[in-house]
Amino acid sequence: MDGKSELDKPTQTEQENAEGKKLLELSEDDGEAQRKVERKKKFGKEAREWVILIACTLLAVFLVRTYVFEPIVVDGPSMNDTLYTGDRVFVTKFDYLFGEPERGTVVICHYPNSKENYIKRLVGLPGDTIEIRDGVTYLNGEALDESFIAHPTNRDYGPITLGDDEYFVMGDNRNMSTDSRKTEIGMVDTRLILGKAYMVIYPLSEFRVIK
């Protein structure tokens, strides 16, 4: 006697239904797998887009800070009473991409063998003769009108004539500034002049164009 009666055997319809169910399950599994693959592709695409966006943003910031403008914070008394510690200064850099530094402007520069930023006033240009005598600065034999100087120097200097591509810088607080008068610093060249200090942007009560 068979273990199963004819009644226990699945009918053709039941077999077809079972096979259809298996095919449906396989189809659903394939669909879910496909959706996972698509989600991974979408995530990968979005991740690449974010990486590209961040890289472009960082590059733009670098280019702007290097060639257009940069905010800096004054640290130290060397530019008193023109600038004070904590002043936020807007520095433009494109000025010297296409033009030469101008006498009398306040600039951001590096000193030879230093990567630090210094903020000083550009006093002498190539070919100028600089002398400081009795607290007065002489440019090519003529006394400069430096009414912005609240703290004139008590040390004489020069005379010295600047060579090609040599610029003479000093802080407005002449007795508290380490600048071109120091032998270990000397003159700076155009490569070391980074930008022009254009205006004070903070604190807001001191907002002004720098002269």
PDB file of C-alpha atoms in Angstrom:
ATOM      1  CA  MET A   1       0.000   0.000   0.000  1.00  0.00           C
ATOM      2  CA  ASP A   2       1.410   3.400  -0.943  1.00  0.00           C
ATOM      3  CA  GLY A   3       2.318   5.841   1.821  1.00  0.00           C
ATOM      4  CA  LYS A   4       0.111   8.460   0.199  1.00  0.00           C
ATOM      5  CA  SER A   5      -3.330   8.055  -1.191  1.00  0.00           C
ATOM      6  CA  GLU A   6      -4.399   9.621  -4.397  1.00  0.00           C
ATOM      7  CA  LEU A   7      -6.120  12.290  -2.321  1.00  0.00           C
ATOM      8  CA  ASP A   8      -2.827  13.223  -0.659  1.00  0.00           C
ATOM      9  CA  LYS A   9      -1.078  13.886  -3.986  1.00  0.00           C
ATOM     10  CA  PRO A  10      -1.116  17.523  -5.106  1.00  0.00           C
ATOM     11  CA  THR A  11      -3.250  18.267  -8.071  1.00  0.00           C
ATOM     12  CA  GLN A  12      -1.864  19.836 -11.200  1.00  0.00           C
ATOM     13  CA  THR A  13      -3.387  23.159 -10.214  1.00  0.00           C
ATOM     14  CA  GLU A  14      -1.741  23.043  -6.807  1.00  0.00           C
ATOM     15  CA  GLN A  15       1.589  22.218  -8.406  1.00  0.00           C
ATOM     16  CA  GLU A  16       1.232  25.114 -10.814  1.00  0.00           C
ATOM     17  CA  ASN A  17       0.306  27.433  -7.940  1.00  0.00           C
ATOM     18  CA  ALA A  18       3.316  26.256  -5.931  1.00  0.00           C
ATOM     19  CA  GLU A  19       5.635  26.757  -8.876  1.00  0.00           C
ATOM     20  CA  GLY A  20       4.121  30.162  -9.528  1.00  0.00           C
ATOM     21  CA  LYS A  21       4.661  31.094  -5.902  1.00  0.00           C
ATOM     22  CA  LYS A  22       8.303  30.042  -6.100  1.00  0.00           C
ATOM     23  CA  LEU A  23       8.756  32.020  -9.291  1.00  0.00           C
ATOM     24  CA  LEU A  24       7.128  35.048  -7.631  1.00  0.00           C
ATOM     25  CA  GLU A  25       9.432  34.705  -4.618  1.00  0.00           C
ATOM     26  CA  LEU A  26      12.445  34.419  -6.910  1.00  0.00           C
ATOM     27  CA  SER A  27      11.222  37.447  -8.854  1.00  0.00           C
ATOM     28  CA  GLU A  28      10.775  39.423  -5.630  1.00  0.00           C
ATOM     29  CA  ASP A  29      14.266  38.385  -4.492  1.00  0.00           C
ATOM     30  CA  ASP A  30      15.702  39.474  -7.834  1.00  0.00           C
ATOM     31  CA  GLY A  31      13.796  42.758  -7.593  1.00  0.00           C
ATOM     32  CA  GLU A  32      15.090  43.444  -4.083  1.00  0.00           C
ATOM     33  CA  ALA A  33      18.633  42.631  -5.177  1.00  0.00           C
ATOM     34  CA  GLN A  34      18.273  44.982  -8.121  1.00  0.00           C
ATOM     35  CA  ARG A  35      16.951  47.733  -5.851  1.00  0.00           C
ATOM     36  CA  LYS A  36      19.943  47.255  -3.522  1.00  0.00           C
ATOM     37  CA  VAL A  37      22.295  47.552  -6.475  1.00  0.00           C
ATOM     38  CA  GLU A  38      20.506  50.718  -7.630  1.00  0.00           C
ATOM     39  CA  ARG A  39      20.622  52.191  -4.108  1.00  0.00           C
ATOM     40  CA  LYS A  40      24.364  51.496  -3.927  1.00  0.00           C
ATOM     41  CA  LYS A  41      24.872  53.119  -7.326  1.00  0.00           C
ATOM     42  CA  LYS A  42      22.815  56.142  -6.253  1.00  0.00           C
ATOM     43  CA  PHE A  43      24.734  56.428  -2.971  1.00  0.00           C
ATOM     44  CA  GLY A  44      28.034  56.138  -4.821  1.00  0.00           C
ATOM     45  CA  LYS A  45      26.988  58.823  -7.296  1.00  0.00           C
ATOM     46  CA  GLU A  46      25.856  61.180  -4.518  1.00  0.00           C
ATOM     47  CA  ALA A  47      29.075  60.544  -2.588  1.00  0.00           C
ATOM     48  CA  ARG A  48      31.159  61.399  -5.654  1.00  0.00           C
ATOM     49  CA  GLU A  49      29.121  64.564  -6.217  1.00  0.00           C
ATOM     50  CA  TRP A  50      29.680  65.630  -2.598  1.00  0.00           C
ATOM     51  CA  VAL A  51      33.413  64.948  -2.854  1.00  0.00           C
ATOM     52  CA  ILE A  52      33.612  67.011  -6.050  1.00  0.00           C
ATOM     53  CA  LEU A  53      31.557  69.824  -4.476  1.00  0.00           C
ATOM     54  CA  ILE A  54      33.735  69.929  -1.344  1.00  0.00           C
ATOM     55  CA  ALA A  55      36.927  69.822  -3.415  1.00  0.00           C
ATOM     56  CA  CYS A  56      35.700  72.675  -5.636  1.00  0.00           C
ATOM     57  CA  THR A  57      34.691  74.711  -2.591  1.00  0.00           C
ATOM     58  CA  LEU A  58      38.099  74.228  -0.955  1.00  0.00           C
ATOM     59  CA  LEU A  59      39.829  75.130  -4.206  1.00  0.00           C
ATOM     60  CA  ALA A  60      37.702  78.276  -4.560  1.00  0.00           C
ATOM     61  CA  VAL A  61      38.495  79.299  -0.976  1.00  0.00           C
ATOM     62  CA  PHE A  62      42.206  78.704  -1.590  1.00  0.00           C
ATOM     63  CA  LEU A  63      42.195  80.740  -4.793  1.00  0.00           C
ATOM     64  CA  VAL A  64      40.225  83.587  -3.215  1.00  0.00           C
ATOM     65  CA  ARG A  65      42.484  83.747  -0.143  1.00  0.00           C
ATOM     66  CA  THR A  66      45.616  83.486  -2.278  1.00  0.00           C
ATOM     67  CA  TYR A  67      44.784  85.864  -5.127  1.00  0.00           C
ATOM     68  CA  VAL A  68      41.752  88.000  -4.208  1.00  0.00           C
ATOM     69  CA  PHE A  69      41.316  88.899  -0.536  1.00  0.00           C
ATOM     70  CA  GLU A  70      41.858  87.617   2.964  1.00  0.00           C
ATOM     71  CA  PRO A  71      40.755  88.836   6.405  1.00  0.00           C
ATOM     72  CA  ILE A  72      43.532  89.040   8.984  1.00  0.00           C
ATOM     73  CA  VAL A  73      43.638  89.892  12.683  1.00  0.00           C
ATOM     74  CA  VAL A  74      46.110  92.493  13.957  1.00  0.00           C
ATOM     75  CA  ASP A  75      48.341  91.171  16.721  1.00  0.00           C
ATOM     76  CA  GLY A  76      50.673  93.549  18.502  1.00  0.00           C
ATOM     77  CA  PRO A  77      51.186  97.313  18.999  1.00  0.00           C
ATOM     78  CA  SER A  78      53.506  98.041  16.045  1.00  0.00           C
ATOM     79  CA  MET A  79      50.799  99.856  14.041  1.00  0.00           C
ATOM     80  CA  ASN A  80      49.311 101.931  16.868  1.00  0.00           C
ATOM     81  CA  ASP A  81      47.511 104.357  16.555  1.00  0.00           C
ATOM     82  CA  THR A  82      46.456 103.362  13.025  1.00  0.00           C
ATOM     83  CA  LEU A  83      45.579  99.778  13.984  1.00  0.00           C
ATOM     84  CA  TYR A  84      45.207  97.970  17.280  1.00  0.00           C
ATOM     85  CA  THR A  85      45.446  94.385  18.475  1.00  0.00           C
ATOM     86  CA  GLY A  86      42.220  92.561  17.653  1.00  0.00           C
ATOM     87  CA  ASP A  87      41.289  94.712  14.661  1.00  0.00           C
ATOM     88  CA  ARG A  88      39.994  92.597  11.756  1.00  0.00           C
ATOM     89  CA  VAL A  89      41.451  93.942   8.541  1.00  0.00           C
ATOM     90  CA  PHE A  90      40.226  93.282   4.998  1.00  0.00           C
ATOM     91  CA  VAL A  91      43.284  92.663   2.799  1.00  0.00           C
ATOM     92  CA  THR A  92      43.055  92.856  -0.995  1.00  0.00           C
ATOM     93  CA  LYS A  93      45.607  90.822  -2.948  1.00  0.00           C
ATOM     94  CA  PHE A  94      44.693  91.423  -6.571  1.00  0.00           C
ATOM     95  CA  ASP A  95      46.155  94.955  -6.386  1.00  0.00           C
ATOM     96  CA  TYR A  96      49.681  93.620  -6.743  1.00  0.00           C
ATOM     97  CA  LEU A  97      48.888  90.953  -9.318  1.00  0.00           C
ATOM     98  CA  PHE A  98      48.661  93.662 -11.968  1.00  0.00           C
ATOM     99  CA  GLY A  99      50.264  96.702 -10.339  1.00  0.00           C
ATOM    100  CA  GLU A 100      53.192  97.824  -8.225  1.00  0.00           C
ATOM    101  CA  PRO A 101      53.082  98.584  -4.481  1.00  0.00           C
ATOM    102  CA  GLU A 102      52.454 102.241  -3.721  1.00  0.00           C
ATOM    103  CA  ARG A 103      54.367 104.361  -1.274  1.00  0.00           C
ATOM    104  CA  GLY A 104      52.465 105.197   1.899  1.00  0.00           C
ATOM    105  CA  THR A 105      50.044 102.255   1.798  1.00  0.00           C
ATOM    106  CA  VAL A 106      49.661  99.763   4.631  1.00  0.00           C
ATOM    107  CA  VAL A 107      50.592  96.297   3.408  1.00  0.00           C
ATOM    108  CA  ILE A 108      50.715  92.706   4.548  1.00  0.00           C
ATOM    109  CA  CYS A 109      54.124  91.184   3.979  1.00  0.00           C
ATOM    110  CA  HIS A 110      56.504  88.428   4.920  1.00  0.00           C
ATOM    111  CA  TYR A 111      60.013  89.105   6.117  1.00  0.00           C
ATOM    112  CA  PRO A 112      62.951  87.263   4.542  1.00  0.00           C
ATOM    113  CA  ASN A 113      63.213  83.725   5.970  1.00  0.00           C
ATOM    114  CA  SER A 114      59.804  84.021   7.660  1.00  0.00           C
ATOM    115  CA  LYS A 115      56.306  82.862   6.694  1.00  0.00           C
ATOM    116  CA  GLU A 116      54.526  84.995   9.296  1.00  0.00           C
ATOM    117  CA  ASN A 117      52.258  87.841   8.216  1.00  0.00           C
ATOM    118  CA  TYR A 118      53.365  91.332   9.207  1.00  0.00           C
ATOM    119  CA  ILE A 119      51.329  94.493   8.743  1.00  0.00           C
ATOM    120  CA  LYS A 120      53.450  97.576   8.055  1.00  0.00           C
ATOM    121  CA  ARG A 121      53.457 100.837   6.156  1.00  0.00           C
ATOM    122  CA  LEU A 122      55.371 100.916   2.890  1.00  0.00           C
ATOM    123  CA  VAL A 123      57.649 103.961   3.171  1.00  0.00           C
ATOM    124  CA  GLY A 124      60.297 103.546   0.480  1.00  0.00           C
ATOM    125  CA  LEU A 125      60.309 102.271  -3.116  1.00  0.00           C
ATOM    126  CA  PRO A 126      63.213 101.041  -5.248  1.00  0.00           C
ATOM    127  CA  GLY A 127      65.707 103.876  -5.825  1.00  0.00           C
ATOM    128  CA  ASP A 128      64.483 105.940  -2.839  1.00  0.00           C
ATOM    129  CA  THR A 129      66.896 107.238  -0.223  1.00  0.00           C
ATOM    130  CA  ILE A 130      65.584 106.869   3.331  1.00  0.00           C
ATOM    131  CA  GLU A 131      66.866 108.692   6.400  1.00  0.00           C
ATOM    132  CA  ILE A 132      65.410 109.152   9.877  1.00  0.00           C
ATOM    133  CA  ARG A 133      66.783 112.050  11.911  1.00  0.00           C
ATOM    134  CA  ASP A 134      65.456 113.564  15.146  1.00  0.00           C
ATOM    135  CA  GLY A 135      62.185 111.611  14.807  1.00  0.00           C
ATOM    136  CA  VAL A 136      61.538 112.829  11.244  1.00  0.00           C
ATOM    137  CA  THR A 137      61.579 110.551   8.194  1.00  0.00           C
ATOM    138  CA  TYR A 138      63.293 111.973   5.105  1.00  0.00           C
ATOM    139  CA  LEU A 139      62.537 110.615   1.650  1.00  0.00           C
ATOM    140  CA  ASN A 140      65.072 111.636  -1.005  1.00  0.00           C
ATOM    141  CA  GLY A 141      66.087 114.551   1.195  1.00  0.00           C
ATOM    142  CA  GLU A 142      62.535 115.820   1.821  1.00  0.00           C
ATOM    143  CA  ALA A 143      60.800 115.503   5.202  1.00  0.00           C
ATOM    144  CA  LEU A 144      57.674 113.345   5.007  1.00  0.00           C
ATOM    145  CA  ASP A 145      54.364 114.567   6.346  1.00  0.00           C
ATOM    146  CA  GLU A 146      53.489 111.737   8.703  1.00  0.00           C
ATOM    147  CA  SER A 147      50.696 113.291  10.736  1.00  0.00           C
ATOM    148  CA  PHE A 148      49.354 109.793  11.470  1.00  0.00           C
ATOM    149  CA  ILE A 149      52.431 109.011  13.578  1.00  0.00           C
ATOM    150  CA  ALA A 150      51.554 109.240  17.268  1.00  0.00           C
ATOM    151  CA  HIS A 151      54.808 107.658  18.443  1.00  0.00           C
ATOM    152  CA  PRO A 152      57.812 108.985  16.449  1.00  0.00           C
ATOM    153  CA  THR A 153      61.069 107.096  16.667  1.00  0.00           C
ATOM    154  CA  ASN A 154      63.812 108.091  19.058  1.00  0.00           C
ATOM    155  CA  ARG A 155      66.511 106.410  16.931  1.00  0.00           C
ATOM    156  CA  ASP A 156      68.224 107.829  13.857  1.00  0.00           C
ATOM    157  CA  TYR A 157      68.654 105.707  10.759  1.00  0.00           C
ATOM    158  CA  GLY A 158      70.475 105.933   7.439  1.00  0.00           C
ATOM    159  CA  PRO A 159      70.673 107.433   4.976  1.00  0.00           C
ATOM    160  CA  ILE A 160      70.328 104.329   2.802  1.00  0.00           C
ATOM    161  CA  THR A 161      69.391 104.026  -0.867  1.00  0.00           C
ATOM    162  CA  LEU A 162      67.153 101.143  -1.909  1.00  0.00           C
ATOM    163  CA  GLY A 163      68.209  98.847  -4.739  1.00  0.00           C
ATOM    164  CA  ASP A 164      66.127  97.243  -7.471  1.00  0.00           C
ATOM    165  CA  ASP A 165      63.038  95.479  -6.127  1.00  0.00           C
ATOM    166  CA  GLU A 166      63.743  96.657  -2.573  1.00  0.00           C
ATOM    167  CA  TYR A 167      60.960  98.127  -0.431  1.00  0.00           C
ATOM    168  CA  PHE A 168      61.338  99.755   2.974  1.00  0.00           C
ATOM    169  CA  VAL A 169      58.559  99.100   5.519  1.00  0.00           C
ATOM    170  CA  MET A 170      57.963 100.428   9.028  1.00  0.00           C
ATOM    171  CA  GLY A 171      55.270 100.213  11.658  1.00  0.00           C
ATOM    172  CA  ASP A 172      53.421 103.424  12.539  1.00  0.00           C
ATOM    173  CA  ASN A 173      54.408 102.945  16.190  1.00  0.00           C
ATOM    174  CA  ARG A 174      58.038 103.534  15.370  1.00  0.00           C
ATOM    175  CA  ASN A 175      59.393 102.728  18.841  1.00  0.00           C
ATOM    176  CA  MET A 176      57.527  99.402  19.070  1.00  0.00           C
ATOM    177  CA  SER A 177      58.013  98.031  15.568  1.00  0.00           C
ATOM    178  CA  THR A 178      60.480  95.477  14.259  1.00  0.00           C
ATOM    179  CA  ASP A 179      60.846  96.348  10.587  1.00  0.00           C
ATOM    180  CA  SER A 180      63.227  97.245   7.750  1.00  0.00           C
ATOM    181  CA  ARG A 181      65.387  99.279  10.100  1.00  0.00           C
ATOM    182  CA  LYS A 182      66.584  96.041  11.680  1.00  0.00           C
ATOM    183  CA  THR A 183      69.685  94.586  10.024  1.00  0.00           C
ATOM    184  CA  GLU A 184      68.374  91.031  10.409  1.00  0.00           C
ATOM    185  CA  ILE A 185      65.224  91.977   8.466  1.00  0.00           C
ATOM    186  CA  GLY A 186      66.206  94.657   6.003  1.00  0.00           C
ATOM    187  CA  MET A 187      64.246  95.335   2.832  1.00  0.00           C
ATOM    188  CA  VAL A 188      61.452  93.247   1.364  1.00  0.00           C
ATOM    189  CA  ASP A 189      60.886  92.533  -2.317  1.00  0.00           C
ATOM    190  CA  THR A 190      57.641  92.326  -4.300  1.00  0.00           C
ATOM    191  CA  ARG A 191      57.545  88.556  -3.798  1.00  0.00           C
ATOM    192  CA  LEU A 192      57.142  89.155  -0.046  1.00  0.00           C
ATOM    193  CA  ILE A 193      54.440  91.829  -0.312  1.00  0.00           C
ATOM    194  CA  LEU A 194      51.183  89.870  -0.152  1.00  0.00           C
ATOM    195  CA  GLY A 195      48.444  92.469  -0.235  1.00  0.00           C
ATOM    196  CA  LYS A 196      47.093  95.862   0.703  1.00  0.00           C
ATOM    197  CA  ALA A 197      45.345  96.439   4.035  1.00  0.00           C
ATOM    198  CA  TYR A 198      42.219  98.093   2.710  1.00  0.00           C
ATOM    199  CA  MET A 199      39.823  98.560   5.627  1.00  0.00           C
ATOM    200  CA  VAL A 200      39.033  97.676   9.214  1.00  0.00           C
ATOM    201  CA  ILE A 201      35.896  95.517   9.215  1.00  0.00           C
ATOM    202  CA  TYR A 202      35.717  94.720  12.943  1.00  0.00           C
ATOM    203  CA  PRO A 203      34.981  95.914  15.544  1.00  0.00           C
ATOM    204  CA  LEU A 204      32.092  97.613  13.797  1.00  0.00           C
ATOM    205  CA  SER A 205      32.663 100.786  15.804  1.00  0.00           C
ATOM    206  CA  GLU A 206      36.069 101.071  14.073  1.00  0.00           C
ATOM    207  CA  PHE A 207      34.830 100.273  10.551  1.00  0.00           C
ATOM    208  CA  ARG A 208      36.832 102.471   8.179  1.00  0.00           C
ATOM    209  CA  VAL A 209      39.140 102.620   5.170  1.00  0.00           C
ATOM    210  CA  ILE A 210      42.789 102.487   6.212  1.00  0.00           C
ATOM    211  CA  LYS A 211      44.825 105.539   5.227  1.00  0.00           C
TER     212      LYS A 211
END
